Short mmCIF file of C-alpha atoms and ligand atoms in Angstrom, two decimals:
data_model
loop_
_atom_site.label_atom_id
_atom_site.label_comp_id
_atom_site.label_asym_id
_atom_site.label_seq_id
_atom_site.Cartn_x
_atom_site.Cartn_y
_atom_site.Cartn_z
CA MET P 743 19.43 -7.79 20.42
CA ALA P 744 20.11 -11.63 20.02
CA GLN P 745 16.29 -12.92 17.73
CA SER P 746 15.81 -15.98 21.08
CA SER P 747 16.75 -12.81 24.24
CA PHE P 748 14.52 -11.34 23.65
CA LYS P 749 10.92 -11.76 25.92
CA PRO P 750 8.27 -9.99 24.49
CA ASN P 751 5.85 -8.35 26.92
CA TYR P 752 1.82 -10.04 27.27
CA ASP P 753 1.15 -7.83 29.95
CA GLU P 754 -0.62 -4.76 29.49
CA SER P 755 0.48 -3.29 32.78
CA LYS P 756 3.51 -2.78 31.88
CA VAL P 757 3.16 -1.16 29.11
CA PRO P 758 4.84 2.24 28.45
CA ALA P 759 3.46 5.55 29.48
CA TYR P 760 3.46 7.41 25.65
CA THR P 761 0.98 10.25 23.56
CA LEU P 762 0.42 9.74 20.15
CA PRO P 763 1.99 11.84 17.32
CA ASP P 764 -1.06 14.67 16.62
CA VAL P 765 -2.36 12.29 13.53
CA LEU P 766 -3.90 16.23 12.53
CA LYS P 767 -1.40 18.53 13.26
CA MET P 768 1.04 20.21 10.63
CA PRO P 769 4.33 20.74 9.43
CA ASP P 770 3.61 23.95 11.32
CA GLY P 771 1.99 23.99 14.89
CA GLN P 772 -1.39 24.25 13.34
CA ARG P 773 -4.12 21.81 13.00
CA VAL P 774 -5.45 20.35 10.60
CA ALA P 775 -10.42 22.21 10.31
CA SER P 776 -10.99 20.65 7.24
CA ALA P 777 -10.41 17.27 5.36
CA LYS P 778 -9.36 19.91 1.92
CA GLN P 779 -6.95 20.96 3.85
CA TRP P 780 -6.08 16.97 5.62
CA THR P 781 -5.54 16.86 2.36
CA SER P 782 -3.44 19.63 0.25
CA VAL P 783 -1.17 19.46 3.54
CA GLN P 784 -1.30 16.79 7.04
CA ARG P 785 -2.04 14.17 4.10
CA PRO P 786 1.46 14.78 1.53
CA ALA P 787 3.19 15.64 4.87
CA ILE P 788 2.76 12.68 7.26
CA LEU P 789 2.69 10.23 3.67
CA GLN P 790 6.55 11.98 3.16
CA LEU P 791 7.08 10.79 7.35
CA PHE P 792 6.00 7.34 6.64
CA LYS P 793 8.82 7.41 3.14
CA GLU P 794 11.67 8.16 5.38
CA HIS P 795 11.10 7.02 8.73
CA VAL P 796 9.45 4.31 8.04
CA TYR P 797 9.34 2.04 4.51
CA GLY P 798 11.58 4.43 2.14
CA GLN P 799 10.98 6.02 -0.69
CA MET P 800 8.02 5.04 -3.22
CA PRO P 801 8.75 4.59 -6.98
CA GLY P 802 5.94 6.29 -9.88
CA ASN P 803 6.97 4.69 -12.97
CA PRO P 804 7.32 2.63 -15.14
CA ARG P 805 3.85 1.52 -15.05
CA VAL P 806 3.65 -2.30 -16.65
CA VAL P 807 4.48 -1.72 -19.77
CA ARG P 808 2.67 -4.80 -21.29
CA SER P 809 0.50 -7.57 -19.98
CA VAL P 810 0.44 -10.70 -21.65
CA VAL P 811 -2.22 -13.06 -21.17
CA ARG P 812 -0.66 -16.93 -20.07
CA SER P 813 -4.89 -18.46 -20.33
CA VAL P 814 -8.53 -18.05 -19.72
CA ASP P 815 -11.52 -20.14 -19.13
CA LYS P 816 -14.72 -19.03 -18.57
CA GLN P 817 -15.38 -22.65 -17.30
CA ALA P 818 -14.11 -21.84 -14.82
CA LEU P 819 -15.10 -23.58 -10.30
CA GLY P 820 -17.35 -25.56 -11.84
CA GLY P 821 -18.47 -22.87 -14.11
CA LYS P 822 -19.64 -20.82 -12.25
CA ALA P 823 -16.25 -18.63 -12.63
CA ILE P 824 -14.34 -16.79 -15.48
CA ARG P 825 -10.12 -17.85 -14.31
CA LYS P 826 -7.64 -15.21 -16.99
CA GLN P 827 -3.76 -15.54 -15.83
CA LEU P 828 -1.47 -12.84 -17.08
CA THR P 829 2.25 -11.75 -16.44
CA LEU P 830 2.66 -7.85 -16.72
CA PHE P 831 5.78 -6.95 -17.58
CA PHE P 832 7.96 -3.95 -15.89
CA GLY P 833 10.37 -3.38 -18.69
CA ASN P 834 10.49 -4.98 -22.83
CA GLY P 835 11.06 -7.96 -23.25
CA ASP P 836 10.20 -11.58 -22.06
CA ASP P 837 13.44 -10.76 -19.88
CA ALA P 838 12.38 -8.50 -18.49
CA PRO P 839 10.92 -8.16 -14.43
CA GLY P 840 7.12 -8.90 -14.04
CA MET P 841 5.10 -10.75 -12.48
CA GLU P 842 1.90 -13.49 -12.40
CA VAL P 843 -1.78 -12.39 -11.98
CA LEU P 844 -4.35 -14.72 -10.70
CA LEU P 845 -7.99 -12.99 -11.61
CA TYR P 846 -11.60 -14.57 -11.13
CA LEU P 847 -14.21 -13.03 -11.55
CA PRO P 848 -17.52 -13.82 -10.89
CA LYS P 849 -20.02 -14.14 -14.34
CA THR P 850 -23.09 -12.57 -12.35
CA ALA P 851 -21.37 -8.65 -11.93
CA LYS P 852 -20.26 -7.28 -15.79
CA PRO P 853 -17.91 -5.55 -13.91
CA ALA P 854 -17.48 -6.60 -10.53
CA PRO P 855 -16.02 -5.31 -8.33
CA VAL P 856 -13.42 -7.43 -6.73
CA PHE P 857 -10.61 -8.18 -3.82
CA ALA P 858 -7.62 -7.90 -4.17
CA GLY P 859 -4.01 -9.01 -2.35
CA LEU P 860 -0.78 -10.85 -2.15
CA ASN P 861 -0.71 -14.19 -1.89
CA PHE P 862 2.62 -16.06 0.05
CA PHE P 863 2.91 -19.38 -1.72
CA GLY P 864 2.98 -18.48 -5.46
CA ASN P 865 -0.92 -18.89 -7.28
CA HIS P 866 -1.32 -21.97 -7.03
CA CYS P 867 -1.84 -22.23 -2.96
CA VAL P 868 -4.99 -20.08 -3.45
CA SER P 869 -7.02 -22.56 -4.76
CA ASN P 870 -7.33 -26.84 -5.31
CA ASP P 871 -7.97 -25.36 -9.11
CA PRO P 872 -5.76 -26.93 -11.52
CA GLY P 873 -5.59 -25.54 -13.79
CA ILE P 874 -3.13 -22.89 -11.79
CA LEU P 875 -0.38 -21.97 -13.10
CA LEU P 876 2.63 -23.40 -10.77
CA SER P 877 4.27 -20.45 -10.16
CA THR P 878 8.01 -21.70 -10.70
CA ARG P 879 9.32 -18.74 -8.22
CA TRP P 880 11.82 -19.01 -5.08
CA LEU P 881 9.51 -20.10 -2.99
CA PRO P 882 10.01 -20.50 1.08
CA ASN P 883 10.58 -24.11 2.41
CA ARG P 884 7.70 -25.14 3.89
CA ASN P 885 6.63 -29.58 4.10
CA GLU P 886 6.20 -31.08 1.09
CA GLU P 887 4.62 -28.31 -0.59
CA VAL P 888 7.53 -26.82 -1.45
CA VAL P 889 11.00 -28.71 -1.96
CA ASN P 890 14.68 -27.46 -2.21
CA ASN P 891 12.47 -23.47 -2.49
CA LYS P 892 9.88 -24.87 -5.85
CA ALA P 893 6.44 -25.36 -5.45
CA THR P 894 5.68 -28.73 -6.26
CA GLU P 895 2.30 -30.67 -7.48
CA LYS P 896 1.62 -30.53 -3.42
CA ALA P 897 1.29 -27.38 -3.07
CA ARG P 898 -1.86 -26.50 -5.20
CA GLY P 899 -4.46 -25.15 -3.08
CA MET P 900 -2.18 -24.94 0.75
CA GLN P 901 -3.63 -21.88 1.62
CA ALA P 902 -7.54 -22.06 0.41
CA SER P 903 -8.71 -21.86 3.14
CA ARG P 904 -6.81 -18.11 3.46
CA TRP P 905 -8.86 -16.70 -0.08
CA GLN P 906 -12.03 -18.40 0.43
CA VAL P 907 -12.63 -17.95 -3.69
CA GLU P 908 -15.22 -19.91 -4.44
CA GLU P 909 -17.83 -17.89 -1.66
CA LEU P 910 -16.38 -14.26 -2.98
CA ILE P 911 -17.39 -15.94 -6.72
CA ALA P 912 -21.05 -16.52 -5.63
CA ARG P 913 -21.84 -13.61 -3.37
CA GLY P 914 -20.58 -11.33 -6.51
CA TYR P 915 -16.61 -10.98 -6.23
CA GLY P 916 -14.32 -11.16 -8.40
CA THR P 917 -10.20 -11.96 -6.28
CA ALA P 918 -6.93 -10.74 -7.86
CA THR P 919 -3.35 -12.25 -6.63
CA VAL P 920 -0.03 -12.00 -6.58
CA TYR P 921 3.16 -14.53 -5.61
CA TYR P 922 5.09 -11.35 -3.59
CA GLY P 923 7.97 -13.02 -3.49
CA ASP P 924 7.65 -12.40 -7.24
CA LEU P 925 8.40 -8.88 -6.89
CA GLU P 926 10.94 -9.93 -3.53
CA PRO P 927 11.65 -12.49 -2.01
CA ASP P 928 11.59 -12.50 1.58
CA HIS P 929 15.37 -13.00 2.78
CA ALA P 930 17.91 -10.86 3.93
CA THR P 931 19.27 -11.32 0.19
CA GLY P 932 16.35 -11.00 -2.19
CA TRP P 933 16.77 -7.75 -3.15
CA GLN P 934 19.59 -8.33 -4.99
CA THR P 935 17.61 -10.80 -7.46
CA GLY P 936 13.89 -8.35 -7.11
CA ILE P 937 12.06 -5.19 -8.55
CA ARG P 938 14.61 -3.59 -5.84
CA THR P 939 17.24 -4.41 -8.26
CA THR P 940 16.06 -5.26 -11.66
CA LEU P 941 14.44 -1.89 -11.49
CA LYS P 942 16.97 -0.15 -10.16
CA ASN P 943 17.40 2.40 -12.53
CA ASP P 944 14.29 2.76 -14.67
CA LEU P 945 12.70 3.66 -11.70
CA HIS P 946 15.87 6.46 -10.04
CA THR P 947 15.56 4.43 -6.63
CA ALA P 948 18.51 3.20 -4.87
CA PRO P 949 17.91 -0.20 -3.27
CA GLU P 950 18.11 1.33 0.43
CA ASP P 951 16.72 3.71 -0.76
CA TRP P 952 13.25 1.66 -0.77
CA SER P 953 12.82 -1.88 1.40
CA ALA P 954 11.01 -4.75 0.36
CA ILE P 955 7.51 -3.83 2.07
CA GLY P 956 7.77 -0.99 -0.16
CA ALA P 957 8.69 -3.50 -3.40
CA TRP P 958 5.36 -5.57 -2.57
CA ALA P 959 3.42 -2.37 -1.84
CA TRP P 960 4.40 -0.54 -5.55
CA GLY P 961 3.06 -4.07 -7.06
CA LEU P 962 -0.29 -4.35 -5.74
CA SER P 963 -0.18 -0.62 -7.36
CA ARG P 964 1.04 -2.50 -10.60
CA LEU P 965 -2.15 -4.98 -10.52
CA MET P 966 -4.24 -2.10 -10.19
CA ASP P 967 -2.60 -0.71 -13.63
CA TYR P 968 -3.85 -3.16 -15.40
CA LEU P 969 -7.18 -4.05 -13.22
CA GLU P 970 -8.61 -0.59 -14.19
CA THR P 971 -7.02 -2.02 -17.94
CA ASP P 972 -9.49 -5.22 -17.90
CA PRO P 973 -13.53 -3.98 -19.00
CA ALA P 974 -14.88 -6.60 -16.58
CA VAL P 975 -13.59 -4.61 -13.74
CA ASP P 976 -15.25 -2.09 -12.17
CA ALA P 977 -11.87 -0.59 -11.18
CA LYS P 978 -13.52 1.53 -8.47
CA ARG P 979 -14.54 -0.92 -6.45
CA VAL P 980 -10.86 -2.95 -5.80
CA MET P 981 -10.77 -4.17 -2.36
CA LEU P 982 -6.86 -4.29 -1.26
CA HIS P 983 -6.27 -6.74 1.38
CA GLY P 984 -3.30 -8.69 2.92
CA HIS P 985 -2.45 -11.04 6.26
CA SER P 986 0.52 -9.76 8.43
CA ARG P 987 3.70 -8.53 6.25
CA LEU P 988 1.50 -8.46 3.54
CA GLY P 989 -0.94 -6.35 5.76
CA LYS P 990 1.93 -3.62 6.49
CA ALA P 991 1.94 -4.12 2.29
CA ALA P 992 -1.47 -3.73 1.90
CA LEU P 993 -2.13 -0.86 3.97
CA TRP P 994 1.19 0.63 2.97
CA ALA P 995 0.50 -0.21 -0.55
CA GLY P 996 -3.71 1.65 0.56
CA ALA P 997 -2.10 4.64 2.06
CA ASN P 998 0.23 5.56 -1.48
CA ASP P 999 -1.79 5.31 -3.96
CA PRO P 1000 -5.86 5.95 -3.86
CA ARG P 1001 -7.77 4.82 -6.18
CA PHE P 1002 -7.86 1.43 -4.23
CA ALA P 1003 -11.51 1.55 -2.64
CA MET P 1004 -10.75 0.31 0.67
CA VAL P 1005 -8.25 -1.42 2.79
CA ILE P 1006 -8.29 -4.83 4.49
CA SER P 1007 -5.92 -4.67 7.21
CA ASN P 1008 -5.71 -8.73 8.90
CA ASP P 1009 -3.67 -9.67 11.79
CA SER P 1010 -1.25 -7.15 10.45
CA GLY P 1011 0.94 -5.88 14.25
CA GLU P 1012 4.46 -4.38 14.36
CA GLY P 1013 4.71 -2.49 11.09
CA GLY P 1014 1.04 -2.88 10.27
CA ALA P 1015 -1.72 -1.12 12.48
CA ALA P 1016 -0.36 -1.25 15.93
CA ILE P 1017 0.91 0.74 18.50
CA ALA P 1018 5.28 0.92 17.65
CA ARG P 1019 4.81 3.24 21.75
CA ARG P 1020 3.03 -0.09 23.34
CA MET P 1021 6.07 -2.20 23.17
CA PHE P 1022 2.74 -4.94 23.22
CA GLY P 1023 4.33 -8.39 21.65
CA GLU P 1024 6.23 -7.98 19.35
CA THR P 1025 8.61 -4.49 19.13
CA ILE P 1026 10.48 -2.14 16.62
CA GLU P 1027 13.86 -3.78 18.17
CA ARG P 1028 13.16 -7.26 17.91
CA ILE P 1029 10.90 -6.16 13.94
CA ASN P 1030 14.32 -5.46 12.98
CA THR P 1031 16.64 -7.82 14.34
CA SER P 1032 14.57 -10.48 12.47
CA PHE P 1033 13.15 -9.14 8.70
CA PRO P 1034 15.93 -5.67 8.39
CA TYR P 1035 15.21 -5.72 4.77
CA TRP P 1036 11.65 -4.75 5.57
CA PHE P 1037 11.63 -1.35 6.15
CA VAL P 1038 13.64 1.36 5.13
CA GLY P 1039 17.86 2.01 7.33
CA LYS P 1040 16.65 5.16 9.20
CA PHE P 1041 13.38 2.59 11.28
CA LYS P 1042 16.22 1.22 13.06
CA SER P 1043 17.47 4.43 14.79
CA TYR P 1044 13.43 3.64 16.46
CA ASN P 1045 14.71 0.63 18.17
CA GLN P 1046 14.00 0.65 21.29
CA ASN P 1047 14.04 4.30 20.92
CA GLU P 1048 9.55 4.64 19.55
CA ASN P 1049 8.93 8.08 21.20
CA ALA P 1050 11.90 9.58 19.13
CA MET P 1051 9.69 8.20 15.42
CA PRO P 1052 7.74 11.12 14.30
CA THR P 1053 4.92 8.38 13.37
CA ASP P 1054 3.26 4.85 14.86
CA GLN P 1055 0.68 3.68 13.25
CA HIS P 1056 -2.34 6.05 13.25
CA MET P 1057 -1.39 8.22 10.77
CA LEU P 1058 0.06 5.22 8.35
CA LEU P 1059 -4.36 3.89 8.73
CA ALA P 1060 -5.45 6.97 8.00
CA LEU P 1061 -3.83 7.83 4.83
CA VAL P 1062 -6.75 5.80 3.58
CA ALA P 1063 -8.95 8.31 4.77
CA PRO P 1064 -12.43 8.66 4.05
CA ARG P 1065 -12.53 5.17 2.58
CA PRO P 1066 -13.51 1.84 3.97
CA LEU P 1067 -10.64 0.54 6.15
CA TYR P 1068 -11.32 -2.22 7.75
CA VAL P 1069 -8.82 -3.59 10.94
CA ALA P 1070 -9.16 -7.81 12.51
CA SER P 1071 -7.67 -9.06 14.81
CA ALA P 1072 -7.09 -12.59 16.30
CA LYS P 1073 -7.35 -13.17 20.18
CA ASP P 1074 -4.51 -16.00 20.42
CA ASP P 1075 -2.41 -12.97 18.40
CA GLN P 1076 -0.84 -11.71 21.31
CA TRP P 1077 3.06 -11.71 19.05
CA ALA P 1078 0.90 -8.77 16.84
CA ASP P 1079 -0.61 -6.73 19.67
CA PRO P 1080 -5.25 -7.22 18.84
CA LYS P 1081 -5.08 -4.00 21.30
CA GLY P 1082 -2.90 -2.17 19.99
CA GLU P 1083 -4.29 -2.56 16.29
CA PHE P 1084 -8.28 -1.11 17.94
CA LEU P 1085 -6.28 1.17 19.42
CA GLY P 1086 -4.32 2.09 16.09
CA ALA P 1087 -7.37 2.72 14.13
CA ARG P 1088 -9.00 5.18 16.73
CA ALA P 1089 -6.28 7.48 16.99
CA ALA P 1090 -7.13 7.27 13.90
CA GLU P 1091 -11.04 8.69 14.24
CA PRO P 1092 -10.60 12.67 13.28
CA VAL P 1093 -9.70 12.32 9.92
CA TRP P 1094 -12.70 10.99 9.19
CA ALA P 1095 -14.55 12.67 11.57
CA LEU P 1096 -12.82 15.61 8.87
CA PHE P 1097 -15.07 14.08 6.32
CA GLY P 1098 -18.43 13.79 8.02
CA LYS P 1099 -17.12 9.88 8.08
CA GLN P 1100 -17.82 7.94 11.68
CA GLY P 1101 -14.86 5.81 12.38
CA LEU P 1102 -15.28 3.02 15.01
CA GLY P 1103 -17.77 5.32 16.08
CA ILE P 1104 -17.60 3.33 19.47
CA THR P 1105 -14.21 4.48 22.25
CA ASP P 1106 -13.90 0.73 23.85
CA MET P 1107 -12.39 -2.41 22.56
CA PRO P 1108 -15.51 -4.45 21.22
CA PRO P 1109 -15.65 -8.31 22.87
CA VAL P 1110 -13.77 -11.16 21.03
CA ASP P 1111 -16.51 -11.96 17.56
CA GLN P 1112 -18.21 -8.58 17.46
CA PRO P 1113 -17.95 -7.16 14.36
CA VAL P 1114 -17.90 -2.73 14.95
CA GLY P 1115 -17.73 0.02 12.90
CA GLN P 1116 -19.18 2.40 10.74
CA THR P 1117 -16.53 4.17 7.86
CA ILE P 1118 -13.81 1.93 10.00
CA GLY P 1119 -14.38 -1.33 11.01
CA TYR P 1120 -13.15 -3.73 13.60
CA HIS P 1121 -13.55 -6.76 14.89
CA ILE P 1122 -11.00 -9.22 17.58
CA ARG P 1123 -11.82 -13.52 16.56
CA THR P 1124 -11.41 -16.18 18.26
CA GLY P 1125 -8.60 -17.70 17.13
CA GLY P 1126 -4.35 -17.55 15.94
CA HIS P 1127 -2.57 -15.72 14.06
CA ASP P 1128 -5.15 -16.77 10.69
CA ILE P 1129 -7.25 -15.55 7.90
CA THR P 1130 -10.64 -17.73 8.33
CA ALA P 1131 -13.86 -17.75 6.93
CA TYR P 1132 -15.38 -16.32 9.68
CA ASP P 1133 -12.95 -13.43 8.38
CA TRP P 1134 -13.67 -13.36 5.36
CA GLN P 1135 -17.91 -13.05 6.45
CA GLN P 1136 -16.78 -9.82 8.24
CA TYR P 1137 -15.36 -8.07 4.35
CA ILE P 1138 -17.52 -9.12 2.35
CA ARG P 1139 -20.87 -7.42 3.88
CA PHE P 1140 -18.02 -4.60 4.83
CA ALA P 1141 -17.94 -4.25 1.47
CA ASP P 1142 -21.47 -5.00 0.70
CA ARG P 1143 -22.65 -2.03 2.77
CA HIS P 1144 -20.11 0.54 1.85
CA SER P 1145 -21.29 -0.42 -2.11
CA GLY P 1146 -24.79 0.26 -1.04
CA LYS P 1147 -25.68 -3.42 -1.26
CA GLN P 1148 -26.77 -3.90 1.68
C1 GCU J 2082 6.56 -12.45 11.80
C2 GCU J 2082 7.26 -11.33 11.84
C3 GCU J 2082 5.21 -10.32 12.48
C4 GCU J 2082 5.46 -10.29 10.71
C5 GCU J 2082 4.54 -12.84 10.93
C6 GCU J 2082 3.86 -12.82 9.72
O1 GCU J 2082 5.71 -13.16 12.79
O2 GCU J 2082 7.26 -10.57 13.18
O3 GCU J 2082 6.11 -8.77 11.68
O4 GCU J 2082 3.43 -9.79 10.27
O5 GCU J 2082 5.52 -12.61 10.47
O6 GCU J 2082 3.98 -12.07 8.01
O7 GCU J 2082 3.24 -14.27 9.54
#
């Protein structure tokens, strides 16, 4: 399919009839009847389906071999925060593959709960703080901020509104981030210089056996490895978040790694929270055409063949249970299919019920700017594809609520 010939469907009446795979139907045909059965039988079976058909393998070791502190500022952000920057190496020697971590911690909470997520343009993009080391990695060109695939000074704070660092600190939360390109540059041949190639012998996994989304998600777990070792961090309260393609990666990381206490999907859309069988906005065929390297090879066999897939995205969301999950959409982001994201969350609910928890607690999609939900939170806000201060207000409130602060 040529990308230009693709015409997304935005007409609800043209959504094809479909039946979702039953999230509680086990491989032997029986239905899951208890939380224990979910955890011991169905959860691993579904995880395996996603590995095989969608995102590829998720190698375990090596974990972070060594962390090197690059800088610590105990008076960052006007004296309100501690800023740490580190390199986490996945092997021995200074030329071993690794990733750069930026961590801000509030001075008020010790240890501090932390929001963790990947960023799109290098750690310097999340704040104007001049103390942040400018990423030296390959970056996608953008205006005066990234020239010849290198960050310029103008790149500082270029996505600060998406991170709300000061607000998080004021509310008693830390924030930890890594540039996703440290793990795999986001282009068709990025895998050749990313960890799928540089670590393939250590990870015992060939590059084609997993995917770019897999590599990004793997990095989030390595960030968690570090956070668990930092006594200033409350490792039991690390909330994973991601926007769009990085929301897909956050969901995949949260599905694999139960150490994350909460998972937040912001406008993750196709291959994220949205039900693929709806074929509304972006479709499997379209995402496989634009970004074939994001998914494992087998995912291509579901181009215009959604019903043959043993999974749909409600099953991915269900892998977060019984932890709190937040799914957020934006009204003008029809490409990501807001209704499909809501329905994904709704179809995942029976798994929270097994644990005696209420998921969304409503059946109809709420109006714009009216957040809903219990252990699954959801909102659709005014505006387009972005993470805004409004989105963050909901995530902070949700995190407060689930940590007994509210
Ligand atoms: C494209 C892509 C989406 C993705 C988005 C993003 O629009 O088609 O699947 O989520 O980029 O990452 O911003």
